[in-house]
PDB file of C-alpha atoms in Angstrom:
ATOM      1  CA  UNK I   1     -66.251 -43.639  -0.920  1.00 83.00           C
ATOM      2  CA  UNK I   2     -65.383 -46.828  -2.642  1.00 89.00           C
ATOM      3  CA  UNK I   3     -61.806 -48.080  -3.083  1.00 92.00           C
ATOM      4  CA  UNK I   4     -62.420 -48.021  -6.974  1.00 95.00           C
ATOM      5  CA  UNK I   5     -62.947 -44.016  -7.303  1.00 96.00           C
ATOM      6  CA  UNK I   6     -59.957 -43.646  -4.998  1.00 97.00           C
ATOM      7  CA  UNK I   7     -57.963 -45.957  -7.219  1.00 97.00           C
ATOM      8  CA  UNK I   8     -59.057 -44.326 -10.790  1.00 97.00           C
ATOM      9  CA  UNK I   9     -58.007 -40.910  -9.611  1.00 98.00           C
ATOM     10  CA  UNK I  10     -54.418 -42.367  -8.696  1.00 98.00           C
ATOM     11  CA  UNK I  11     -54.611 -43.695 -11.827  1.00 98.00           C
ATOM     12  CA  UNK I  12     -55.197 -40.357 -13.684  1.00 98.00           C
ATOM     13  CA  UNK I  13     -52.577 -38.863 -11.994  1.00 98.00           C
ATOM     14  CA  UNK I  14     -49.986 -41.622 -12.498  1.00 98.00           C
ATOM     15  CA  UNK I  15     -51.164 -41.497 -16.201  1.00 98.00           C
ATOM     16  CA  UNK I  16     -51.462 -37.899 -16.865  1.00 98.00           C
ATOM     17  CA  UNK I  17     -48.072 -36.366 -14.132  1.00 98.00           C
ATOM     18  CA  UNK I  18     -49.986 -32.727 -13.632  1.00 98.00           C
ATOM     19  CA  UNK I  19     -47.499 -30.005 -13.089  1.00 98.00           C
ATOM     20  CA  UNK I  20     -48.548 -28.880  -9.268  1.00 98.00           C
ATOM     21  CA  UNK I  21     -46.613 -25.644  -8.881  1.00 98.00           C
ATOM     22  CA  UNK I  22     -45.831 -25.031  -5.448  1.00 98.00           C
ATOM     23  CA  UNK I  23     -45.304 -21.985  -3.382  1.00 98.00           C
ATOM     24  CA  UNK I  24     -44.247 -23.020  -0.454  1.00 96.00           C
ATOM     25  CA  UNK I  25     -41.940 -22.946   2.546  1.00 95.00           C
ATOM     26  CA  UNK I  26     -37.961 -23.025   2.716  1.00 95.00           C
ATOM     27  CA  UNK I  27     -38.353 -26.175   5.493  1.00 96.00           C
ATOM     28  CA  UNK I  28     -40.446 -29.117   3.387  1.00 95.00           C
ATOM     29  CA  UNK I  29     -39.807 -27.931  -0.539  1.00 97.00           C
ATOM     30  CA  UNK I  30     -37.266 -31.167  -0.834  1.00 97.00           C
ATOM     31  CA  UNK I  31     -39.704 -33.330   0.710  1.00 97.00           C
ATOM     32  CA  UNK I  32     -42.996 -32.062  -1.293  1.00 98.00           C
ATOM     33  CA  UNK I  33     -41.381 -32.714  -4.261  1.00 98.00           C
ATOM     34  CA  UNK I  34     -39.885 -35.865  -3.868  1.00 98.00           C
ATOM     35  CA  UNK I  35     -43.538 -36.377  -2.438  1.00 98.00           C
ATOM     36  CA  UNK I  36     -45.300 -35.761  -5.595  1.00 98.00           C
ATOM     37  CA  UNK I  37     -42.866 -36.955  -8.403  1.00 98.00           C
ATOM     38  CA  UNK I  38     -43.062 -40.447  -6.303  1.00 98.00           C
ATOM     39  CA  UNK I  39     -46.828 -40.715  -6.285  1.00 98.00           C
ATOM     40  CA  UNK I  40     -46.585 -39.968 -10.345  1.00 98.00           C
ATOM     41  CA  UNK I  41     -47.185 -36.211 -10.593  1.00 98.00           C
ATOM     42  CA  UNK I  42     -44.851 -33.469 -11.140  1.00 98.00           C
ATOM     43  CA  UNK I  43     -43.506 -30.773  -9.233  1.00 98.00           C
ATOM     44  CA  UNK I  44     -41.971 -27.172  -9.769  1.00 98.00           C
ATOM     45  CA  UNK I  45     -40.958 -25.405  -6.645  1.00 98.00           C
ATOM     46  CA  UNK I  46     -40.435 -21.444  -7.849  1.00 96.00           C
ATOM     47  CA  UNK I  47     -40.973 -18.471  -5.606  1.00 95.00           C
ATOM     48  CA  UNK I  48     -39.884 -15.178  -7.924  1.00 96.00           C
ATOM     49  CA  UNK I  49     -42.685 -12.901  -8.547  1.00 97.00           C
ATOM     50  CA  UNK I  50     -41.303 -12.587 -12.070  1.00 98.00           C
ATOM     51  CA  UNK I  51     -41.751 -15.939 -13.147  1.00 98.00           C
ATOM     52  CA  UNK I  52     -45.359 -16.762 -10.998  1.00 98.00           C
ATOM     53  CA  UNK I  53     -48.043 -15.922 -13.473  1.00 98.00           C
ATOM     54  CA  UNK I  54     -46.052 -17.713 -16.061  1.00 98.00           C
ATOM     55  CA  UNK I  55     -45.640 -20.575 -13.954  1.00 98.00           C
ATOM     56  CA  UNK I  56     -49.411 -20.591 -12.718  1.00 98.00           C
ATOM     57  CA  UNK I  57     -50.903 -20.599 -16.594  1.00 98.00           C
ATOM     58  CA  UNK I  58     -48.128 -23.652 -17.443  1.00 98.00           C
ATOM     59  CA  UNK I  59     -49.480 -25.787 -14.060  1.00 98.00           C
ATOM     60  CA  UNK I  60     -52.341 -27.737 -13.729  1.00 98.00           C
ATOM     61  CA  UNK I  61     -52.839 -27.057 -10.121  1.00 98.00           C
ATOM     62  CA  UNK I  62     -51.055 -24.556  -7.823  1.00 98.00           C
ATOM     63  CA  UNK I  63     -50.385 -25.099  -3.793  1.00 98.00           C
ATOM     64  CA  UNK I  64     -49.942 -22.273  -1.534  1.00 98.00           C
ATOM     65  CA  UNK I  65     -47.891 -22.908   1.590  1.00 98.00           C
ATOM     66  CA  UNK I  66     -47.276 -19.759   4.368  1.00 97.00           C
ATOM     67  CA  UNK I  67     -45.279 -21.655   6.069  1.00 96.00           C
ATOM     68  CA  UNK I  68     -41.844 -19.323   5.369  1.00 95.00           C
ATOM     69  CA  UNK I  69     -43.700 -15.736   4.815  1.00 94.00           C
ATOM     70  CA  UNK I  70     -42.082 -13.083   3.415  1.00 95.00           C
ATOM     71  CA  UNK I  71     -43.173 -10.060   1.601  1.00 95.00           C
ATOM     72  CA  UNK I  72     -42.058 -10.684  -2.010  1.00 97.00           C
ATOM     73  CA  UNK I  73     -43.225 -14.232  -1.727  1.00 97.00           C
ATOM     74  CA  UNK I  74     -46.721 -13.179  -0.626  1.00 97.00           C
ATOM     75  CA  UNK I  75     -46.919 -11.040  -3.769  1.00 98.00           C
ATOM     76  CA  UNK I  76     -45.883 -14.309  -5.838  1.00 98.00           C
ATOM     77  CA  UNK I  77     -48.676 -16.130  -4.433  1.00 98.00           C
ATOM     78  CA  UNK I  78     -51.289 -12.922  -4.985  1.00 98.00           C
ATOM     79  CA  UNK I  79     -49.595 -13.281  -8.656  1.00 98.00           C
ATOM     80  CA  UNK I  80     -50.131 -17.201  -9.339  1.00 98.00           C
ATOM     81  CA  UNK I  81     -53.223 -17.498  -7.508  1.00 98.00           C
ATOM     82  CA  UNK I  82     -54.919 -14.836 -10.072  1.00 98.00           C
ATOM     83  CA  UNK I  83     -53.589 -16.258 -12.972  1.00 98.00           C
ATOM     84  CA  UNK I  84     -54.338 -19.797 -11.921  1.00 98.00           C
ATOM     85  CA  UNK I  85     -57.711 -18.450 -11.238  1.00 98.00           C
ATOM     86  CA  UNK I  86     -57.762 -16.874 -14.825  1.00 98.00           C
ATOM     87  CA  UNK I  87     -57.295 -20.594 -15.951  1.00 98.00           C
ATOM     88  CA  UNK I  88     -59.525 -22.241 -13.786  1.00 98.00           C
ATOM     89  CA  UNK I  89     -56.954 -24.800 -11.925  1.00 98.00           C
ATOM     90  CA  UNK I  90     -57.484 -25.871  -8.382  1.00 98.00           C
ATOM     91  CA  UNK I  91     -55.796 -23.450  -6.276  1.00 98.00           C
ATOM     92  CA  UNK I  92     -55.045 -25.268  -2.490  1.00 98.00           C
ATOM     93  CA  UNK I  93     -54.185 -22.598   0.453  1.00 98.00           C
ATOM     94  CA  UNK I  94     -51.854 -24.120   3.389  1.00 98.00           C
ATOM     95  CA  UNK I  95     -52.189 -21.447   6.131  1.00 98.00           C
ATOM     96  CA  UNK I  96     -49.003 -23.017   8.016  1.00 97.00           C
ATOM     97  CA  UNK I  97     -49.005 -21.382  11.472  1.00 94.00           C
ATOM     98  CA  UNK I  98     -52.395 -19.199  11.345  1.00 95.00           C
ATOM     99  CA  UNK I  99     -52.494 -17.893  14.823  1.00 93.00           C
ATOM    100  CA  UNK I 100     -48.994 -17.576  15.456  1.00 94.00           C
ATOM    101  CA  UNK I 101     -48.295 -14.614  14.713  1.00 95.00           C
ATOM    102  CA  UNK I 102     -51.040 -11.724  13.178  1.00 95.00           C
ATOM    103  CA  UNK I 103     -49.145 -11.573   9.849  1.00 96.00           C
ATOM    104  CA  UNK I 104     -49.503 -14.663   9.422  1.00 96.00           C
ATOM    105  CA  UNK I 105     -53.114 -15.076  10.421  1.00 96.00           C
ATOM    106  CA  UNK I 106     -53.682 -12.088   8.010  1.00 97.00           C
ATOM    107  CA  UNK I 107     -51.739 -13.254   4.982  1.00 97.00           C
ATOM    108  CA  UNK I 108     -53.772 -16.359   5.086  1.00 97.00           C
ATOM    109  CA  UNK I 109     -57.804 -14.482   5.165  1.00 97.00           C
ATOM    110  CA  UNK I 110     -56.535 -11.701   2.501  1.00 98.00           C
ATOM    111  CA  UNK I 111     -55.440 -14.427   0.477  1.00 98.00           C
ATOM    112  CA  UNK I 112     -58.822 -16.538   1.079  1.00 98.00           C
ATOM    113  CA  UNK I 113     -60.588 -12.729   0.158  1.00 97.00           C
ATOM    114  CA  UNK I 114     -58.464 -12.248  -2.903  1.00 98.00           C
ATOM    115  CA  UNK I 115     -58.343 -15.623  -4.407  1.00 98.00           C
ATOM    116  CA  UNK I 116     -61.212 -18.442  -5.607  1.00 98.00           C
ATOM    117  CA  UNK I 117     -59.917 -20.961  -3.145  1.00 98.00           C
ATOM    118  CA  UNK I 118     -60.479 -24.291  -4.127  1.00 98.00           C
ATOM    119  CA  UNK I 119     -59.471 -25.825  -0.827  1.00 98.00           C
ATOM    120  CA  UNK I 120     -57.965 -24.817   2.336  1.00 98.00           C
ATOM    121  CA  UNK I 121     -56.527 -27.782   4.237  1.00 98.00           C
ATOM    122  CA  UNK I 122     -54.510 -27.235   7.557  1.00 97.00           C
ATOM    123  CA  UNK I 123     -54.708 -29.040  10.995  1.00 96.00           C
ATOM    124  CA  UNK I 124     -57.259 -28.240  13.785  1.00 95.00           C
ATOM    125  CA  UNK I 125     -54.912 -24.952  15.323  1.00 94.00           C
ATOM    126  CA  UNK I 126     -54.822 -23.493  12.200  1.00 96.00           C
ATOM    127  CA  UNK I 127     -58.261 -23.765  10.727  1.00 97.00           C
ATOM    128  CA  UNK I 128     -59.726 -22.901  14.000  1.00 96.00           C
ATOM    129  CA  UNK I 129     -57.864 -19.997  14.390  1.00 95.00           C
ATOM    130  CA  UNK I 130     -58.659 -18.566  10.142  1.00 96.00           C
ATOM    131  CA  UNK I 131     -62.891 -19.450  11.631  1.00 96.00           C
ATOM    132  CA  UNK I 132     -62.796 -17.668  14.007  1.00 93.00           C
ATOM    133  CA  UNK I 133     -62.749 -21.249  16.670  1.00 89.00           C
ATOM    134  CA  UNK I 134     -61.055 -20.728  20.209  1.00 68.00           C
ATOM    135  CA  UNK I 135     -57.352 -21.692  19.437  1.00 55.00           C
ATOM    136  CA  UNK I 136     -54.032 -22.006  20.816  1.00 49.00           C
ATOM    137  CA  UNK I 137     -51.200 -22.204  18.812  1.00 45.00           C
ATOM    138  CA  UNK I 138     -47.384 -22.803  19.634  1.00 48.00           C
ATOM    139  CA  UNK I 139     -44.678 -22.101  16.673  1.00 47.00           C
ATOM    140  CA  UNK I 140     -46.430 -23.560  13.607  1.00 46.00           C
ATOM    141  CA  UNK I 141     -48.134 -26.601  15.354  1.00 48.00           C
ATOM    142  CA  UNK I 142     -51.841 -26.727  17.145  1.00 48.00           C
ATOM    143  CA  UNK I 143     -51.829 -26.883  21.052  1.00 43.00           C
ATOM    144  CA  UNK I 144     -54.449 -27.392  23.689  1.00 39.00           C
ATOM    145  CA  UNK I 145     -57.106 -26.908  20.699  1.00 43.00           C
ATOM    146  CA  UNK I 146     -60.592 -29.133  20.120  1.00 41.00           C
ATOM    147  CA  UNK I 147     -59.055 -32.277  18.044  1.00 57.00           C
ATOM    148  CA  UNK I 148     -62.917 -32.499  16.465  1.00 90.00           C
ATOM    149  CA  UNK I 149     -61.449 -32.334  12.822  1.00 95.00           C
ATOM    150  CA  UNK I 150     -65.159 -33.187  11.296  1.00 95.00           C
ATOM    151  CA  UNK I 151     -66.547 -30.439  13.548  1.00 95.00           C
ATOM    152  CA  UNK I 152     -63.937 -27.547  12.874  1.00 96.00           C
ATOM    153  CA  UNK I 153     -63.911 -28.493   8.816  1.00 97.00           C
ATOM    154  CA  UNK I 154     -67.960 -28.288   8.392  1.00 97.00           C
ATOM    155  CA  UNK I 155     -68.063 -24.897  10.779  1.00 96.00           C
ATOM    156  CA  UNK I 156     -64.986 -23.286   8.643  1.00 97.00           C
ATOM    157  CA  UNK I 157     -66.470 -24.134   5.303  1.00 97.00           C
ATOM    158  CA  UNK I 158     -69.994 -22.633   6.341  1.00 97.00           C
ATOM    159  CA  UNK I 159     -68.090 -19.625   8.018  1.00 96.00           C
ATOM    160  CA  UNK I 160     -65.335 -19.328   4.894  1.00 97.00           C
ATOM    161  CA  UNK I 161     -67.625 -20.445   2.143  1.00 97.00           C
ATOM    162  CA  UNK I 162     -64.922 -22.575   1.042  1.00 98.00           C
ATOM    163  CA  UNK I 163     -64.082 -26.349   1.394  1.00 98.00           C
ATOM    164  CA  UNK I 164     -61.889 -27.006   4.182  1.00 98.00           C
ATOM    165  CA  UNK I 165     -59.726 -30.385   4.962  1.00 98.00           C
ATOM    166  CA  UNK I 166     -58.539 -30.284   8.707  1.00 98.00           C
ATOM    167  CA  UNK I 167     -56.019 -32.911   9.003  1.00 97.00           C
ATOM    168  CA  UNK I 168     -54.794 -35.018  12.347  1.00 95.00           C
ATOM    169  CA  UNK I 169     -55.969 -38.464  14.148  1.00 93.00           C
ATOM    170  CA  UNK I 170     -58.778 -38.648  11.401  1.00 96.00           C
ATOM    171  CA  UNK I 171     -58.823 -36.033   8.751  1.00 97.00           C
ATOM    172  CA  UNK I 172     -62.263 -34.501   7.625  1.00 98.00           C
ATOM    173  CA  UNK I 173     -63.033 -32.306   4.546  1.00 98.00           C
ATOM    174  CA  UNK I 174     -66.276 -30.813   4.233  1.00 98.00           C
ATOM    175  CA  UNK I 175     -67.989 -28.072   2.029  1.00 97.00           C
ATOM    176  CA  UNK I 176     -70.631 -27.437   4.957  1.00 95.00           C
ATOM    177  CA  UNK I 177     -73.438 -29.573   3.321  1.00 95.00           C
ATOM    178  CA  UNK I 178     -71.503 -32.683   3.026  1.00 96.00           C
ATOM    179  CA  UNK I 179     -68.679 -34.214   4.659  1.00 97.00           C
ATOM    180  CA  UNK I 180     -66.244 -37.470   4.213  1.00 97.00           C
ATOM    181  CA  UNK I 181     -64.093 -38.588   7.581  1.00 97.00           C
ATOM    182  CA  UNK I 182     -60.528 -40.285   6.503  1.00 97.00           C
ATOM    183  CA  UNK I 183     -59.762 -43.207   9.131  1.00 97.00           C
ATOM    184  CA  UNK I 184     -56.150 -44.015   7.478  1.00 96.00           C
ATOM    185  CA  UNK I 185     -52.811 -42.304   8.211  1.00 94.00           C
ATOM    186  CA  UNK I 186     -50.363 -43.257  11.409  1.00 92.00           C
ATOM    187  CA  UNK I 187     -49.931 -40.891  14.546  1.00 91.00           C
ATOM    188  CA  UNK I 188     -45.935 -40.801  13.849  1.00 90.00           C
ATOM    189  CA  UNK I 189     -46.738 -38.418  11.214  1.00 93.00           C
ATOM    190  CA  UNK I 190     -46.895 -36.046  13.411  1.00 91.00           C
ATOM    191  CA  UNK I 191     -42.732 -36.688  14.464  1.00 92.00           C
ATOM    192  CA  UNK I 192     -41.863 -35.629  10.687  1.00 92.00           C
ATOM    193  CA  UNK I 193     -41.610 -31.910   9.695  1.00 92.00           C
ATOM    194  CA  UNK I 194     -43.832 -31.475   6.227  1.00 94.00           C
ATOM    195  CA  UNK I 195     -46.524 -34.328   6.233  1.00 96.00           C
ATOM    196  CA  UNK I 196     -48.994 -31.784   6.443  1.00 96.00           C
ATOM    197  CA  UNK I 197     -47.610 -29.683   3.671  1.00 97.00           C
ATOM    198  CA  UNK I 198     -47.327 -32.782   1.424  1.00 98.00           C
ATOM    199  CA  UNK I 199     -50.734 -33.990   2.389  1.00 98.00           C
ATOM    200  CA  UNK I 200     -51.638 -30.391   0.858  1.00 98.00           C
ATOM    201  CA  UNK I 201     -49.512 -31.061  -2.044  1.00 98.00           C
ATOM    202  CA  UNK I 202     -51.077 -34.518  -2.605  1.00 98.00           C
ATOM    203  CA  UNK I 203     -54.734 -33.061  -2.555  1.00 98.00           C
ATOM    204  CA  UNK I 204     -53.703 -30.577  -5.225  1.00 98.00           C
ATOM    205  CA  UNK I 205     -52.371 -33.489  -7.448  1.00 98.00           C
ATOM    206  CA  UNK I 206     -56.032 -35.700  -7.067  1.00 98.00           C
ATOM    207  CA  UNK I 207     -57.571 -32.439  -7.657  1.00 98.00           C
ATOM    208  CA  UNK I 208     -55.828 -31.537 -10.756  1.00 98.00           C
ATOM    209  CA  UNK I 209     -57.660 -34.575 -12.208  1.00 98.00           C
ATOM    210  CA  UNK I 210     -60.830 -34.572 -10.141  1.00 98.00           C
ATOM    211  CA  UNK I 211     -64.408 -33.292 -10.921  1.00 96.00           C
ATOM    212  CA  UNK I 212     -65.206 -33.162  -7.518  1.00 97.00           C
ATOM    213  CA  UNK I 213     -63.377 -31.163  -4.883  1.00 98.00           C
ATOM    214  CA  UNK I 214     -64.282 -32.832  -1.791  1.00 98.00           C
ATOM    215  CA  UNK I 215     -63.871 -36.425  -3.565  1.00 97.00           C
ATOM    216  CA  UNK I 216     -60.679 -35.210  -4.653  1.00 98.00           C
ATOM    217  CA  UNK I 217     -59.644 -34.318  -1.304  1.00 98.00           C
ATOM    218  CA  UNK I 218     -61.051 -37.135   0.361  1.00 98.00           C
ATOM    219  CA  UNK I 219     -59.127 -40.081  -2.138  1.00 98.00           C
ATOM    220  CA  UNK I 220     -56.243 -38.064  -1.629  1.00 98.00           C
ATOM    221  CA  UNK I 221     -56.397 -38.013   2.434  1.00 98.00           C
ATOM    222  CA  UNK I 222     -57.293 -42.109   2.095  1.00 98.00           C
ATOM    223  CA  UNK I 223     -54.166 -42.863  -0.558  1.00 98.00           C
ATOM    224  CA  UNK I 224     -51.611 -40.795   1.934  1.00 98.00           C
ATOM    225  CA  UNK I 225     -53.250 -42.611   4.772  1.00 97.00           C
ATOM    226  CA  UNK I 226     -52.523 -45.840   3.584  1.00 97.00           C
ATOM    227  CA  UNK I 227     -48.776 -44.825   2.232  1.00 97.00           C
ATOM    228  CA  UNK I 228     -48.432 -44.129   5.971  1.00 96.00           C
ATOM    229  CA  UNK I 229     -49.549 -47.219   7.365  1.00 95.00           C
ATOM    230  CA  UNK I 230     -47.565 -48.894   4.872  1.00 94.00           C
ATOM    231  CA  UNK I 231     -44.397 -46.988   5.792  1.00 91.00           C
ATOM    232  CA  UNK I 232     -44.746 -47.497   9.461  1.00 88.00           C
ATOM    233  CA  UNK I 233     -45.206 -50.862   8.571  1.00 84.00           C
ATOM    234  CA  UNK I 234     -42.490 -51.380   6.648  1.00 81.00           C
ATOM    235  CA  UNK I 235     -40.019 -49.296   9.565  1.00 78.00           C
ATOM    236  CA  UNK I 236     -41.446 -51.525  12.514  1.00 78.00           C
ATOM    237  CA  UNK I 237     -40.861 -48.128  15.064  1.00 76.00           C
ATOM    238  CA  UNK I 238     -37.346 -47.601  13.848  1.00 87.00           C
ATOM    239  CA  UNK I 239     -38.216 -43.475  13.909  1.00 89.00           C
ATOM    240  CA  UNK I 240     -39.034 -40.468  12.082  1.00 91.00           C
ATOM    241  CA  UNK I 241     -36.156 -40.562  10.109  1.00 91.00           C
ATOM    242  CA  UNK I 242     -36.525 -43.844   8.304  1.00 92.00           C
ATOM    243  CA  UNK I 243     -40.663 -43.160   8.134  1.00 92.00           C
ATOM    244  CA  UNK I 244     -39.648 -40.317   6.493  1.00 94.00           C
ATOM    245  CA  UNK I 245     -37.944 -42.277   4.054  1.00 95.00           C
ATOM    246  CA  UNK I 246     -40.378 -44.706   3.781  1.00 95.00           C
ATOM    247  CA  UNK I 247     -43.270 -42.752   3.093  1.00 97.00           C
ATOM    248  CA  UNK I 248     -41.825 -41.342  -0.159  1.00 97.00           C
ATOM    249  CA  UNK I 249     -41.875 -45.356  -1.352  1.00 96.00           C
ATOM    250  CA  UNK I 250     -45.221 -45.924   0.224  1.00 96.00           C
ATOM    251  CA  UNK I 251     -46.273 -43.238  -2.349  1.00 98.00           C
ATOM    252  CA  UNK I 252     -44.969 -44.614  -4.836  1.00 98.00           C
ATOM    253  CA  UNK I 253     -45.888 -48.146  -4.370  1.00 96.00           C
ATOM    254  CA  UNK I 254     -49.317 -47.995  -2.933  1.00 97.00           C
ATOM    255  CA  UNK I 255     -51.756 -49.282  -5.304  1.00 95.00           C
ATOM    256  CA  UNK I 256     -55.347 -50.928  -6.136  1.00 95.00           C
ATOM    257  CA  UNK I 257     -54.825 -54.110  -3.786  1.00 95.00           C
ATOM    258  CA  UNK I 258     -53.763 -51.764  -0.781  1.00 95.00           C
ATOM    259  CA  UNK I 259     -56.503 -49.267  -1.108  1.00 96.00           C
ATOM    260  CA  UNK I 260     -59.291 -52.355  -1.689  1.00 95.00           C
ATOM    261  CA  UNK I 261     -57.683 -53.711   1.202  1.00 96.00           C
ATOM    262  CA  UNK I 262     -57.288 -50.423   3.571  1.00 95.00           C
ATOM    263  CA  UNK I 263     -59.520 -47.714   2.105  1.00 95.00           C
ATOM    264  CA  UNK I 264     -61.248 -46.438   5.345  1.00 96.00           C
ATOM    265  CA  UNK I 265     -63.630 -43.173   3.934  1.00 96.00           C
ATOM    266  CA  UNK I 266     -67.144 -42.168   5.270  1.00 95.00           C
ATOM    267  CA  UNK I 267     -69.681 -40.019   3.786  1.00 94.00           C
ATOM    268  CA  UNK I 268     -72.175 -38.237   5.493  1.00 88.00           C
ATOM    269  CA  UNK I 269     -74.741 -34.640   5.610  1.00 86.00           C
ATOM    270  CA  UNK I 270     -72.428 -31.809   7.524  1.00 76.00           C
ATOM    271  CA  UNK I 271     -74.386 -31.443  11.213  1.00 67.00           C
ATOM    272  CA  UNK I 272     -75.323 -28.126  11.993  1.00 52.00           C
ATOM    273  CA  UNK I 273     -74.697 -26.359  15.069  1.00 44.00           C
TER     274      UNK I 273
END
């Protein structure tokens, strides 16, 4: 993928600030939207199954994040995700700590059964774990699992039947036929609670203006990538906490001269196994 596409769909989203509602988790809702109002997009964080159809039909795309469960909020999502559906936006599932726990693990497949999933991006624990992969997982975060993102994305979105982003040390989206590998992003990404959820939350703004899902995706993964390297750059190993920081101005400043200059994003036919 050339620097240009990635660049016109920043643009579109800069120009055009889709509403990405978000469903999401008690822990990163602060961070997700500051996230997305700096890259040029807009957020609404609302979890009341009164309000989530409402909210759904007045977004333009609609994330949803597992990552605090809880019975009424499940129903919101089974709400939103119907209506948003019923509108045709691009829904994005984050199944934040599949395999922890069986309720969680569950939530996440009923809501891939019940819903037109237009992505489902989580890291290599989680996706293994929803495709039925060996897995180990400790609290919400992958352990002792196979860190073959490209491998675990084009297996879940054959198994699934839905395209799948597995994020880490290079992220890889696939829709089983095709796949692109993202070479940007910085490993002390890892050290801040939420840059997977926001990663999520980024794909869902690209996609809002995309015509592609796995080009979406893809541009999205590369532009977050290189607002990471920029931040580490810019915090020269001073910690999480002023990454943290930094990466909300990374999004905000990154533009066509950094992605020209840092755009790393292969395509290639999914192998089969």
């Amino acid at each position: 993928m050339k620097a240009k596409e990635v660049t016109e769909l920043l643009e579109r989203v800069r120009t055009n600030q889709p509403l990405i509602y978000n469903i999401t988790n008690i822990v990163v809702a602060n961070f997700n939207a500051n996230g997305i109002l700096s890259m040029g997009a807009s957020p609404v964080m609302a979890n009341a199954v009164e309000e989530a159809e409402d909210m759904a039909m007045a977004a333009d795309a609609l994330v949803l994040n597992i990552g605090t469960l809880e019975r009424a909020q499940v129903e919101s999502m089974k709400r939103a995700g119907k209506a948003a559906n019923q509108k045709g936006i691009p829904v994005v599932l984050d199944p934040v700590g599949a395999g922890a726990t069986p309720y969680r693990t569950n939530t996440a497949k009923d809501l891939l059964q019940l819903l037109d999933i237009s992505l489902l991006r989580g890291n290599a624990g989680e996706i293994s774990t929803i495709a039925g992969l060996d897995s180990e997982m400790k609290g919400v975060d992958s352990a002792g699992v196979d860190k073959d993102t490209k491998r675990i994305a084009e297996y879940a979105a054959r198994k699934l039947d839905v395209p799948t982003a597995v994020t880490g040390p290079v992220d890889a989206v696939s829709d089983g036929s095709s796949t692109y590998t993202i070479f940007n992003g910085h490993s002390i990404m890892a050290r801040v609670t939420g840059t997977g959820c926001l990663a999520s939350a980024v794909a869902a703004s690209f996609l809002s203006q995309a015509d592609n899902v796995l080009e979406g995706t893809a541009a999205a993964l590369g532009y977050y990538g290189i607002a990471a390297e920029r931040a580490e750059g810019f915090t020269a190993g001073q910690g999480p906490g002023t990454f943290q920081a930094e990466l909300l101005n990374g999004l905000y400043q990154v533009g066509e001269m950094d992605l020209r200059q840092n755009v790393e994003i292969r395509w290639e036919h999914a192998g089969h196994e």
